[in-house]
Amino acid sequence: MTNGQIADSLDLVADLLEFTGANMFRVRAYRNGARAIRDLPESVTSIVADDPQRLLDIDGVGKSVCEKCVVLVETGELPQLNDLLQQVPRTVLEMLRIPNLGPRKAAALYNELGIQTLEQLQAACEEGRVRQLKGFGEKTEAVILKGIAIAESASRRIYWSTANDYAQAMKQHLEACVAVRKIELAGSYRRGRETIGDLDVLVVADEVNEVMDRFADFAGVADIIVRGETKMSVRLESGLQIDLRVVADESFGAALQYFTGSKDHNVILRGMAKQQGLKINEYGVYRVHDDGAEEYIAGACEKDVYATLQLPVFPPELREARREFEWADDLPDLLTLADVRGDLHMHTTASDGKAALEEMVAAARQRGLRYIAITDHSQRVSMANGLDPPRLLAQWEQIDELNARLGDDFRVLKGIECDILEAGGMDLPDDVLSQADWVLASVHYGQSQSREQITERILGAIENPHVSCIAHPTGRLINRRDAYEVNMEAVLQAARDRGKFLELNASPARLDLHDGHCAAAKELGIPIVVSTDAHSIKRLDDMQYGVLQARRGGLTPADVANTWPLDRLLEQLPNR
Ligand code: DGT
Ligand code: CA
Ligand code: CA
Ligand code: ZN
């Protein structure tokens, strides 16, 4: 059982408990536990196998969460969760996503009217049955009807890359409004999370109404959810919600800090402020005097807000209440796109890429890269026209010729993305792999195998002396497919012991390794390779998404092998 699955179960328990009106401390204990476990690099399964008491050392995991983890790992299910699901069908939880409809009201709808889904709720509202319930009225009914549409799309989180398109378009759109003096995007978008729930826009403006009119005028706005004095929210046809907040100039930094979050980061910050006799909110930082009077001391810029607490401006990617406060005196110099010198995973028309070898090379040079590896698929991936030894050797000859023409300022490495076979072992013979500069090993088939099998296959690849790096190590596709079952702890240990590299695949749907694994790899001194896995020229630009994820993992250029000069990379190649 993966940490993600355990965390999902705990979150579900929290939701169901909340629905049944349980004590909020209990609910929160499950939520905190879920969050801690989702972030944990070490697998809960292996901790339980080793010594379950060690779970209690994890920040946010208390006695009852610890017990639940043990039961989940050992039996694969949770009796408490099954009991709760007997009482409350899972579908009713959708109702909790309706704004301002708390668990108590949702429970009444379920208990009194038997409503289990949003669809049934909509019908009941339309038939005027909801207003007849105690504590509900015509007005509540109307609010619920409106909220159903919101709840339906609120369950969707979109890739950061998709959100970025909307964010940049909205920024341009608002910047063209003369009343706008300052504009920033905040929220999870600014923190570079792999998926985004909604966008949060902050502006300082001379004239609020002008900005709000302009906001409503954005292409694709389907619905105005709310328009207040300083806050406005719209929903786009795609379902994406965008929140706008118009703030005063002297509060801009405080608002940017507050609405960037994360919520957990802010909770810690507020606690620190309180200890120092300060109060911090979205309007500013205030000194609280003995008589209770509050004096504004900062708020116009984010730097000053943090400075009042003797803190640096944390890179937004680190603001997740993980280790950033520990690092405050010596923040890591996080990776930037400009640090990247090479891209070590891409495909050409030889397998399933859309551009030819020379076109990929030209495009990489144009982007300022100094070296790349061509890594087409191996023969097992027949659907992608994978290369058998003769075709691969012919491609490598072509690359030798190309390198001779290119001269010293650019180098193409002879690579391959070699499949790890279902039964274990590599898809190409050692005498072929030994001639490569760079060998990626990937699992594409047999992803539903047991944890033991998949782990064994990957460990086998790491043991192979010709393998340089494991590509997209967990196989997840965000929003589409879970990671396969794999003992990541064992993979990390083996990579460290054998000096192998691990990939952070930059494709927005993969971002694999995820941030927590990157942080764990860094701790172990395993070099990470951020690669695009581009199947076309355009997708070479995916590097930026990988860089964001690497930053969230706390990686610096030194931690990322494809920032190194070519000489150093060649020296340290694990297969050489
Ligand atoms: P998302 O939209 O689900 O991807 O995630 P965020 O982090 O963008 O969350 P969102 O849009 O609900 O709120 C934006 C930020 O505003 C959030 O990161 C922190 C701040 N914030 C919102 N609500 C609260 C709150 O109740 N307490 C605190 N301390 N901060 C909040
Ligand atoms: Ca947001
Ligand atoms: Ca929001
Ligand atoms: Zn690939």
Coordinates of C-alpha atoms and ligand atoms in Angstrom, one line a residue:
M1 CA 0.0 0.0 0.0
T2 CA 1.5 3.4 -1.0
N3 CA 1.7 6.4 1.3
G4 CA -0.8 8.2 -1.1
Q5 CA -3.4 5.4 -0.7
I6 CA -3.0 5.5 3.1
A7 CA -3.4 9.2 3.1
D8 CA -6.5 9.0 0.9
S9 CA -8.1 6.6 3.4
L10 CA -7.3 8.8 6.3
D11 CA -8.7 11.8 4.5
L12 CA -11.8 9.9 3.7
V13 CA -12.2 9.0 7.4
A14 CA -11.8 12.7 8.3
D15 CA -14.5 13.7 5.7
L16 CA -16.9 11.0 6.9
L17 CA -16.3 11.8 10.6
E18 CA -17.0 15.4 9.9
F19 CA -20.2 14.4 8.1
T20 CA -21.4 12.4 11.1
G21 CA -20.8 15.4 13.3
A22 CA -17.7 14.0 15.1
N23 CA -15.5 16.1 17.3
M24 CA -13.4 18.5 15.2
F25 CA -10.2 17.6 17.1
R26 CA -10.6 14.0 15.9
V27 CA -11.3 15.1 12.4
R28 CA -8.3 17.3 12.4
A29 CA -6.1 14.5 13.7
Y30 CA -6.9 12.4 10.7
R31 CA -6.4 15.3 8.3
N32 CA -3.0 16.2 9.8
G33 CA -2.0 12.5 9.7
A34 CA -3.0 12.2 6.0
R35 CA -1.0 15.3 5.1
A36 CA 2.1 14.1 7.0
I37 CA 2.0 10.7 5.4
R38 CA 1.5 12.1 1.9
D39 CA 4.7 14.1 2.3
L40 CA 6.7 11.4 3.8
P41 CA 9.6 10.1 1.7
E42 CA 9.9 6.8 3.6
S43 CA 7.2 4.3 2.9
V44 CA 4.8 3.7 5.8
T45 CA 4.6 0.1 4.7
S46 CA 8.3 -0.4 5.4
I47 CA 8.1 1.5 8.7
V48 CA 5.3 -0.7 9.9
A49 CA 7.3 -3.8 8.9
D50 CA 10.3 -2.4 10.7
D51 CA 8.9 -0.9 13.9
P52 CA 5.4 0.7 13.9
Q53 CA 6.3 2.8 17.0
R54 CA 8.5 4.8 14.6
L55 CA 5.4 6.2 13.0
L56 CA 4.8 8.3 16.2
D57 CA 8.1 10.2 15.5
I58 CA 6.4 11.7 12.4
D59 CA 5.2 15.2 13.0
G60 CA 1.4 15.2 12.8
V61 CA 0.9 11.5 13.4
G62 CA -0.7 10.7 16.7
K63 CA -1.6 7.4 18.4
S64 CA -4.9 6.8 16.6
V65 CA -3.5 7.6 13.1
C66 CA -0.6 5.3 13.9
E67 CA -2.9 2.5 14.8
K68 CA -4.9 3.0 11.6
C69 CA -1.8 2.9 9.5
V70 CA -0.8 -0.4 11.0
V71 CA -4.2 -1.9 10.3
L72 CA -4.2 -0.5 6.8
V73 CA -0.8 -1.9 6.0
E74 CA -1.4 -5.3 7.6
T75 CA -4.9 -6.0 6.3
G76 CA -5.3 -3.7 3.3
E77 CA -8.4 -2.1 4.8
L78 CA -9.8 -0.2 7.7
P79 CA -12.8 -1.5 9.6
Q80 CA -13.6 2.0 10.9
L81 CA -13.7 3.3 7.4
N82 CA -16.0 0.4 6.3
D83 CA -18.3 1.2 9.3
L84 CA -18.5 4.8 8.4
L85 CA -19.2 4.0 4.7
Q86 CA -22.1 1.8 6.0
Q87 CA -23.5 4.8 7.7
V88 CA -22.8 7.4 5.0
P89 CA -22.4 6.6 1.3
R90 CA -19.3 8.1 -0.2
T91 CA -21.2 10.1 -2.7
V92 CA -22.8 12.4 -0.1
L93 CA -19.4 13.9 0.5
E94 CA -19.8 15.7 -2.8
M95 CA -22.3 17.9 -1.0
L96 CA -19.6 19.1 1.3
R97 CA -18.0 20.9 -1.6
I98 CA -21.0 23.2 -2.0
P99 CA -19.9 26.5 -0.6
N100 CA -21.5 27.3 2.8
L101 CA -23.2 24.0 3.1
G102 CA -21.5 22.5 6.2
P103 CA -21.6 18.9 7.3
R104 CA -24.6 19.5 9.5
K105 CA -26.8 20.7 6.7
A106 CA -25.5 18.0 4.4
A107 CA -26.3 15.4 7.0
A108 CA -29.9 16.7 7.3
L109 CA -30.4 16.5 3.5
Y110 CA -29.2 12.9 3.6
N111 CA -31.1 11.8 6.7
E112 CA -34.4 13.6 6.0
L113 CA -34.6 13.5 2.3
G114 CA -32.4 10.6 1.5
I115 CA -30.3 12.7 -0.9
Q116 CA -27.0 11.0 -1.8
T117 CA -25.7 12.8 -4.9
L118 CA -25.5 16.2 -6.3
E119 CA -27.9 15.2 -9.0
Q120 CA -30.5 14.2 -6.5
L121 CA -29.9 17.4 -4.6
Q122 CA -30.5 19.5 -7.7
A123 CA -33.8 17.7 -8.4
A124 CA -34.9 18.2 -4.8
C125 CA -34.1 21.9 -4.9
E126 CA -35.9 22.3 -8.2
E127 CA -39.0 20.5 -6.8
G128 CA -39.0 22.8 -3.8
R129 CA -38.5 20.0 -1.3
V130 CA -35.4 21.3 0.3
R131 CA -37.1 24.5 1.6
Q132 CA -39.5 22.4 3.6
L133 CA -36.7 21.1 5.8
K134 CA -36.2 22.7 9.2
G135 CA -33.4 25.3 9.0
F136 CA -33.6 25.6 5.2
G137 CA -35.6 28.2 3.3
E138 CA -36.1 29.4 -0.2
K139 CA -33.0 31.4 0.0
T140 CA -30.8 28.5 1.1
E141 CA -32.3 26.4 -1.7
A142 CA -31.3 29.0 -4.2
V143 CA -27.8 29.2 -2.8
I144 CA -27.5 25.4 -2.9
L145 CA -28.6 25.3 -6.5
K146 CA -25.9 27.8 -7.5
G147 CA -23.4 25.9 -5.4
I148 CA -24.0 22.6 -7.1
A149 CA -22.4 23.8 -10.3
I150 CA -19.4 25.0 -8.3
A151 CA -19.1 21.7 -6.4
E152 CA -19.2 19.8 -9.6
S153 CA -16.2 21.4 -11.1
A154 CA -14.5 22.0 -7.7
S155 CA -13.5 18.4 -7.7
R156 CA -11.2 18.9 -10.6
R157 CA -7.6 20.1 -10.2
I158 CA -5.8 21.1 -13.3
Y159 CA -2.1 20.7 -14.2
W160 CA 0.1 23.7 -13.3
S161 CA 1.0 24.0 -17.0
T162 CA -2.6 24.5 -17.9
A163 CA -3.2 26.9 -15.1
N164 CA -0.1 28.8 -16.3
D165 CA -1.7 29.5 -19.7
Y166 CA -4.8 31.0 -18.0
A167 CA -2.7 32.8 -15.4
Q168 CA -0.5 34.5 -18.0
A169 CA -3.5 35.4 -20.2
M170 CA -5.4 36.9 -17.2
K171 CA -2.4 38.9 -16.1
Q172 CA -2.0 40.4 -19.6
H173 CA -5.7 41.1 -19.7
L174 CA -5.7 42.9 -16.4
E175 CA -2.4 44.8 -17.1
A176 CA -4.1 46.4 -20.0
C177 CA -6.5 48.1 -17.6
V178 CA -5.3 51.6 -16.8
A179 CA -6.7 51.4 -13.2
V180 CA -4.4 48.5 -12.3
R181 CA -1.2 49.6 -10.6
K182 CA 0.2 46.3 -9.3
I183 CA -0.7 42.7 -10.1
E184 CA 0.5 39.3 -8.8
L185 CA -0.7 35.8 -8.9
A186 CA -0.7 34.0 -5.6
G187 CA -2.0 30.7 -4.2
S188 CA -0.8 27.2 -5.2
Y189 CA 0.0 28.6 -8.6
R190 CA 2.7 30.7 -7.2
R191 CA 3.9 27.9 -5.0
G192 CA 4.3 25.8 -8.2
R193 CA 2.2 22.9 -7.0
E194 CA 1.8 20.2 -9.6
T195 CA -2.0 20.7 -9.7
I196 CA -4.0 23.8 -9.1
G197 CA -7.5 24.1 -7.6
D198 CA -8.2 27.7 -8.5
L199 CA -6.2 30.8 -9.4
D200 CA -5.8 33.7 -7.0
V201 CA -5.1 37.2 -8.5
L202 CA -4.2 40.2 -6.4
V203 CA -4.2 43.8 -7.6
V204 CA -3.7 47.3 -6.4
A205 CA -6.0 49.6 -8.3
D206 CA -7.1 53.2 -8.5
E207 CA -10.6 52.3 -9.3
V208 CA -12.1 49.0 -8.1
N209 CA -15.1 48.9 -10.4
E210 CA -13.1 49.4 -13.5
V211 CA -10.8 46.4 -12.6
M212 CA -13.8 44.2 -11.8
D213 CA -15.5 45.1 -15.0
R214 CA -12.3 44.2 -16.9
F215 CA -12.0 40.9 -14.9
A216 CA -15.6 39.9 -15.9
D217 CA -14.6 40.7 -19.5
F218 CA -11.9 38.0 -19.6
A219 CA -12.3 35.5 -22.5
G220 CA -14.1 32.4 -21.5
V221 CA -15.8 33.7 -18.3
A222 CA -19.0 31.6 -18.0
D223 CA -20.3 32.8 -14.7
I224 CA -19.7 35.4 -12.1
I225 CA -19.8 33.6 -8.8
V226 CA -19.5 36.6 -6.5
R227 CA -18.8 40.3 -6.9
G228 CA -18.2 42.1 -3.6
E229 CA -16.4 45.3 -2.6
T230 CA -12.9 43.9 -2.8
K231 CA -13.3 40.3 -3.8
M232 CA -14.7 38.9 -7.0
S233 CA -14.7 35.3 -8.3
V234 CA -15.5 34.0 -11.8
R235 CA -15.8 30.6 -13.3
L236 CA -14.5 29.9 -16.8
E237 CA -16.2 27.7 -19.3
S238 CA -13.4 25.2 -18.7
G239 CA -14.6 25.0 -15.0
L240 CA -11.6 26.8 -13.6
Q241 CA -12.4 29.4 -10.9
I242 CA -10.4 32.6 -10.7
D243 CA -10.5 34.7 -7.5
L244 CA -9.6 38.4 -7.7
R245 CA -8.8 40.5 -4.6
V246 CA -8.3 44.2 -4.8
V247 CA -6.1 45.4 -2.0
A248 CA -4.7 48.7 -0.7
D249 CA -1.1 49.5 -1.6
E250 CA 0.0 49.4 2.0
S251 CA -1.4 45.8 2.2
F252 CA -0.2 44.4 -1.0
G253 CA 2.8 42.6 0.4
A254 CA 0.8 41.2 3.3
A255 CA -2.0 40.0 1.0
L256 CA 0.6 38.5 -1.4
Q257 CA 2.1 36.6 1.5
Y258 CA -1.2 35.6 3.0
F259 CA -2.8 34.4 -0.3
T260 CA 0.3 32.6 -1.5
G261 CA 0.0 30.4 1.5
S262 CA 0.2 27.6 2.0
K263 CA -2.3 27.6 4.8
D264 CA -0.1 25.5 7.0
H265 CA 2.9 27.8 6.3
N266 CA 0.7 30.7 7.4
V267 CA -0.4 29.0 10.6
I268 CA 3.2 28.7 11.7
L269 CA 3.9 32.3 10.7
R270 CA 0.9 33.5 12.7
G271 CA 2.1 31.6 15.7
M272 CA 5.6 33.1 15.5
A273 CA 4.1 36.6 15.2
K274 CA 2.0 36.1 18.3
Q275 CA 5.0 35.1 20.3
Q276 CA 6.7 38.3 19.4
G277 CA 3.7 40.5 20.3
L278 CA 2.7 40.9 16.7
K279 CA -0.3 40.2 14.7
I280 CA -0.1 39.2 11.0
N281 CA -3.0 39.0 8.6
E282 CA -3.8 39.8 4.9
Y283 CA -3.7 43.6 5.7
G284 CA -0.4 43.8 7.3
V285 CA 1.8 43.2 10.4
Y286 CA 0.7 45.0 13.6
R287 CA 2.4 45.5 16.9
V288 CA -0.1 44.8 19.6
H289 CA 0.3 47.2 22.5
D290 CA -0.5 46.5 26.2
D291 CA -3.7 48.5 26.0
G292 CA -4.7 46.3 23.0
A293 CA -4.1 49.0 20.4
E294 CA -2.7 47.8 17.1
E295 CA 0.0 49.7 15.2
Y296 CA 0.7 48.9 11.6
I297 CA 4.4 48.2 11.1
A298 CA 4.6 46.5 7.7
G299 CA 2.5 45.3 4.7
A300 CA 3.4 47.0 1.5
C301 CA 6.0 44.5 0.4
E302 CA 6.4 40.8 1.2
K303 CA 10.0 41.3 2.2
D304 CA 9.1 43.7 5.0
V305 CA 6.4 41.3 6.2
Y306 CA 8.8 38.5 6.6
A307 CA 11.5 40.8 8.0
T308 CA 9.4 41.9 10.9
L309 CA 9.7 38.3 12.0
Q310 CA 13.4 38.1 11.3
L311 CA 12.7 35.8 8.4
P312 CA 13.8 35.8 4.8
V313 CA 11.4 35.8 1.8
F314 CA 11.0 32.1 1.4
P315 CA 10.8 31.0 -2.3
P316 CA 7.1 30.3 -2.7
E317 CA 7.8 26.7 -3.7
L318 CA 9.1 26.0 -0.2
R319 CA 6.1 27.4 1.7
E320 CA 4.5 24.1 2.6
A321 CA 5.3 23.9 6.3
R322 CA 7.9 21.2 5.6
R323 CA 11.4 22.3 6.5
E324 CA 11.6 25.9 5.4
F325 CA 11.6 27.4 8.8
E326 CA 14.4 25.1 9.8
W327 CA 16.3 26.4 6.8
A328 CA 15.5 30.1 7.3
D329 CA 19.0 31.1 8.2
D330 CA 20.5 29.4 5.2
L331 CA 17.9 29.0 2.5
P332 CA 19.0 26.7 -0.4
D333 CA 19.8 28.4 -3.7
L334 CA 17.1 26.7 -5.7
L335 CA 17.5 25.5 -9.2
T336 CA 16.5 27.8 -12.0
L337 CA 15.8 27.2 -15.7
A338 CA 19.0 29.2 -16.5
D339 CA 21.1 26.6 -14.6
V340 CA 20.0 23.8 -16.9
R341 CA 22.7 22.9 -19.5
G342 CA 21.4 19.6 -20.9
D343 CA 18.3 17.5 -21.5
L344 CA 18.9 13.8 -21.2
H345 CA 15.6 12.2 -22.3
M346 CA 13.9 12.8 -25.6
H347 CA 12.5 10.9 -28.6
T348 CA 12.9 11.3 -32.4
T349 CA 11.0 10.0 -35.4
A350 CA 13.1 6.8 -35.0
S351 CA 10.6 5.7 -32.4
D352 CA 7.5 7.7 -31.5
G353 CA 8.8 11.3 -31.6
K354 CA 7.5 13.9 -34.1
A355 CA 10.8 15.5 -35.0
A356 CA 13.9 14.1 -36.6
L357 CA 17.2 13.8 -34.9
E358 CA 18.7 16.9 -36.5
E359 CA 15.5 18.9 -35.8
M360 CA 15.7 18.0 -32.1
V361 CA 19.3 18.9 -32.0
A362 CA 18.7 22.3 -33.6
A363 CA 15.8 23.1 -31.3
A364 CA 17.9 22.2 -28.2
R365 CA 20.7 24.4 -29.3
Q366 CA 18.3 27.2 -30.0
R367 CA 17.1 26.9 -26.4
G368 CA 20.7 27.4 -25.1
L369 CA 21.4 23.8 -24.1
R370 CA 25.0 22.5 -24.4
Y371 CA 24.3 18.8 -24.6
I372 CA 21.4 16.4 -25.0
A373 CA 20.9 12.7 -25.0
I374 CA 18.7 11.0 -27.7
T375 CA 16.8 8.3 -25.9
D376 CA 14.3 6.6 -28.2
H377 CA 12.3 3.6 -27.1
S378 CA 13.7 0.0 -27.2
Q379 CA 12.3 -2.8 -29.2
R380 CA 9.8 -4.1 -26.6
V381 CA 7.8 -0.9 -27.0
S382 CA 6.6 -2.1 -30.4
M383 CA 3.6 0.3 -30.4
A384 CA 6.1 3.2 -30.4
N385 CA 8.3 1.6 -33.0
G386 CA 11.0 0.8 -30.5
L387 CA 14.6 0.2 -31.7
D388 CA 16.2 -3.2 -32.1
P389 CA 20.0 -3.4 -31.9
P390 CA 20.6 -2.9 -35.7
R391 CA 18.4 0.2 -35.9
L392 CA 19.9 1.6 -32.6
L393 CA 23.5 1.1 -33.7
A394 CA 22.6 2.8 -37.0
Q395 CA 21.2 5.8 -35.1
W396 CA 24.3 6.0 -33.0
E397 CA 26.5 6.1 -36.1
Q398 CA 24.4 9.0 -37.3
I399 CA 25.0 10.7 -34.0
D400 CA 28.7 10.2 -34.3
E401 CA 28.7 11.9 -37.6
L402 CA 26.5 14.7 -36.3
N403 CA 28.8 15.3 -33.4
A404 CA 31.8 15.5 -35.7
R405 CA 30.0 18.3 -37.6
L406 CA 28.8 20.1 -34.5
G407 CA 32.2 20.9 -33.0
D408 CA 32.9 21.6 -29.4
D409 CA 30.0 23.8 -28.3
F410 CA 27.4 21.1 -28.4
R411 CA 27.3 17.4 -27.8
V412 CA 24.7 14.7 -28.5
L413 CA 25.0 11.7 -26.3
K414 CA 24.1 8.3 -27.7
G415 CA 21.3 7.1 -25.5
I416 CA 18.4 4.8 -25.2
E417 CA 15.3 4.5 -23.1
C418 CA 15.5 0.8 -22.5
D419 CA 12.5 -1.1 -21.2
I420 CA 12.7 -3.1 -18.0
L421 CA 11.1 -6.4 -19.2
E422 CA 8.0 -7.8 -17.3
A423 CA 10.0 -10.8 -16.2
G424 CA 12.9 -8.6 -15.2
G425 CA 16.1 -7.9 -17.1
M426 CA 16.7 -5.3 -19.8
D427 CA 15.2 -5.2 -23.3
L428 CA 18.6 -4.9 -25.0
P429 CA 21.7 -7.1 -24.6
D430 CA 24.6 -5.9 -22.5
D431 CA 26.9 -5.7 -25.5
V432 CA 24.6 -3.1 -27.1
L433 CA 24.0 -1.2 -23.9
S434 CA 27.7 -1.1 -23.2
Q435 CA 28.2 1.1 -26.3
A436 CA 25.8 3.8 -25.1
D437 CA 26.8 7.0 -23.5
W438 CA 23.6 7.1 -21.5
V439 CA 21.1 4.4 -20.7
L440 CA 17.7 5.2 -19.2
A441 CA 15.8 2.3 -17.7
S442 CA 12.0 2.4 -17.6
V443 CA 9.0 0.4 -16.6
H444 CA 6.3 0.6 -19.3
Y445 CA 4.7 -2.8 -19.1
G446 CA 3.4 -4.9 -16.3
Q447 CA 2.6 -1.9 -14.1
S448 CA -0.1 -3.8 -12.2
Q449 CA 2.4 -6.4 -10.9
S450 CA 3.0 -6.8 -7.2
R451 CA 5.1 -4.4 -5.2
E452 CA 7.8 -7.1 -4.8
Q453 CA 7.9 -7.8 -8.6
I454 CA 8.1 -4.2 -9.7
T455 CA 10.6 -3.4 -7.0
E456 CA 12.7 -6.4 -8.0
R457 CA 12.6 -5.3 -11.7
I458 CA 13.8 -1.8 -10.9
L459 CA 16.5 -3.0 -8.5
G460 CA 17.7 -5.4 -11.2
A461 CA 18.0 -2.4 -13.6
I462 CA 20.0 -0.5 -11.1
E463 CA 22.3 -3.4 -10.6
N464 CA 23.0 -3.6 -14.4
P465 CA 26.3 -1.8 -14.9
H466 CA 25.3 -0.2 -18.2
V467 CA 22.2 1.6 -16.8
S468 CA 22.8 5.3 -16.0
C469 CA 19.4 6.4 -14.6
I470 CA 15.9 5.2 -13.8
A471 CA 13.4 7.2 -15.9
H472 CA 10.0 8.3 -14.4
P473 CA 10.6 6.0 -11.4
T474 CA 7.0 5.7 -10.1
G475 CA 5.1 5.6 -13.3
R476 CA 2.3 7.9 -12.1
L477 CA 0.2 10.0 -14.5
I478 CA -1.3 12.8 -12.5
N479 CA -5.2 12.7 -12.5
R480 CA -5.1 9.6 -14.7
R481 CA -3.1 6.8 -13.2
D482 CA -1.7 6.1 -9.8
A483 CA 2.0 5.2 -9.3
Y484 CA 2.7 1.5 -9.6
E485 CA 3.4 -0.3 -6.3
V486 CA 7.1 0.1 -5.7
N487 CA 9.3 0.2 -2.6
M488 CA 10.8 3.6 -3.2
E489 CA 13.0 3.4 -0.2
A490 CA 14.7 0.3 -1.6
V491 CA 15.1 2.0 -5.0
L492 CA 16.6 5.1 -3.4
Q493 CA 19.0 3.0 -1.3
A494 CA 20.1 1.0 -4.3
A495 CA 20.6 4.1 -6.5
R496 CA 22.8 5.5 -3.8
D497 CA 24.8 2.3 -3.3
R498 CA 25.3 1.9 -7.1
G499 CA 25.9 5.6 -7.8
K500 CA 23.0 5.7 -10.2
F501 CA 21.0 8.8 -11.1
L502 CA 17.2 9.2 -10.8
E503 CA 15.0 11.2 -13.2
L504 CA 12.6 13.9 -12.5
N505 CA 10.5 13.7 -15.6
A506 CA 9.3 17.2 -16.4
S507 CA 6.2 16.3 -18.4
P508 CA 3.2 18.1 -16.6
A509 CA 1.3 14.8 -16.3
R510 CA 4.3 12.9 -14.8
L511 CA 6.4 15.1 -12.6
D512 CA 7.9 11.9 -11.5
L513 CA 9.8 11.8 -9.1
H514 CA 7.6 14.1 -7.0
D515 CA 8.8 16.8 -4.7
G516 CA 9.0 14.6 -1.6
H517 CA 11.0 11.9 -3.4
C518 CA 13.4 14.6 -4.8
A519 CA 14.0 15.8 -1.3
A520 CA 14.7 12.3 -0.1
A521 CA 17.1 11.7 -3.0
K522 CA 18.9 14.9 -2.2
E523 CA 19.4 13.8 1.4
L524 CA 21.0 10.6 0.2
G525 CA 23.2 12.4 -2.3
I526 CA 21.6 10.8 -5.4
P527 CA 22.0 13.1 -8.4
I528 CA 18.6 14.0 -10.0
V529 CA 18.3 14.5 -13.7
V530 CA 15.5 16.8 -14.8
S531 CA 14.4 15.7 -18.3
T532 CA 11.6 16.6 -20.6
D533 CA 11.0 13.3 -22.3
A534 CA 10.1 15.5 -25.3
H535 CA 8.3 13.7 -28.1
S536 CA 8.3 17.0 -30.2
I537 CA 10.3 20.2 -30.4
K538 CA 7.7 22.1 -28.5
R539 CA 7.8 19.8 -25.5
L540 CA 11.5 20.6 -24.9
D541 CA 9.9 23.6 -23.1
D542 CA 8.5 21.3 -20.5
M543 CA 11.8 21.7 -18.7
Q544 CA 10.3 24.7 -16.8
Y545 CA 7.8 22.4 -15.1
G546 CA 10.5 20.0 -14.0
V547 CA 12.5 22.9 -12.6
L548 CA 9.5 24.1 -10.5
Q549 CA 9.0 20.6 -9.1
A550 CA 12.7 20.4 -8.3
R551 CA 12.5 23.7 -6.5
R552 CA 9.6 22.3 -4.4
G553 CA 11.9 19.4 -3.5
G554 CA 14.6 21.9 -2.4
L555 CA 17.0 21.0 -5.1
T556 CA 20.0 23.3 -5.9
P557 CA 22.0 23.2 -9.2
A558 CA 24.6 21.0 -7.4
D559 CA 21.9 18.3 -6.9
V560 CA 20.9 18.2 -10.5
A561 CA 23.3 16.4 -12.9
N562 CA 22.1 18.1 -16.1
T563 CA 23.3 21.5 -14.7
W564 CA 26.8 20.3 -14.6
P565 CA 29.3 21.1 -17.4
L566 CA 29.6 18.2 -19.9
D567 CA 33.1 17.2 -18.7
R568 CA 31.9 16.7 -15.1
L569 CA 28.8 14.9 -16.3
L570 CA 30.9 12.5 -18.4
E571 CA 33.3 11.9 -15.6
Q572 CA 30.5 11.0 -13.2
L573 CA 28.3 8.9 -15.5
P574 CA 27.5 5.8 -13.4
N575 CA 27.7 3.5 -16.5
R576 CA 31.2 4.6 -17.5
Ligands
DGT1 P1 -5.6 25.4 -4.5 O1 -6.4 26.6 -5.0 O2 -6.5 24.4 -3.9 O3 -4.7 24.8 -5.5 O4 -4.7 25.8 -3.3 P2 -4.4 27.3 -2.7 O5 -3.2 27.1 -1.8 O6 -4.2 28.3 -3.8 O7 -5.7 27.6 -1.8 P3 -6.8 28.7 -1.9 O8 -7.0 29.2 -3.3 O9 -8.0 28.1 -1.2 O10 -6.3 29.9 -1.0 C1 -5.1 30.7 -1.4 C2 -4.3 30.9 -0.3 O11 -5.0 31.8 0.7 C3 -3.9 29.7 0.6 O12 -2.8 29.1 0.1 C4 -3.6 30.3 1.9 C5 -4.6 31.5 2.0 N1 -5.8 31.1 2.8 C6 -7.0 30.8 2.3 N2 -7.8 30.5 3.3 C7 -7.1 30.5 4.4 C8 -7.4 30.3 5.8 O13 -8.5 30.0 6.2 N3 -6.3 30.5 6.7 C9 -5.1 30.9 6.3 N4 -4.1 31.0 7.2 N5 -4.8 31.1 5.0 C10 -5.8 30.9 4.1
CA2 CA -5.8 28.8 -5.3
CA3 CA -8.8 30.7 -4.2
ZN4 ZN 10.7 8.6 -22.9

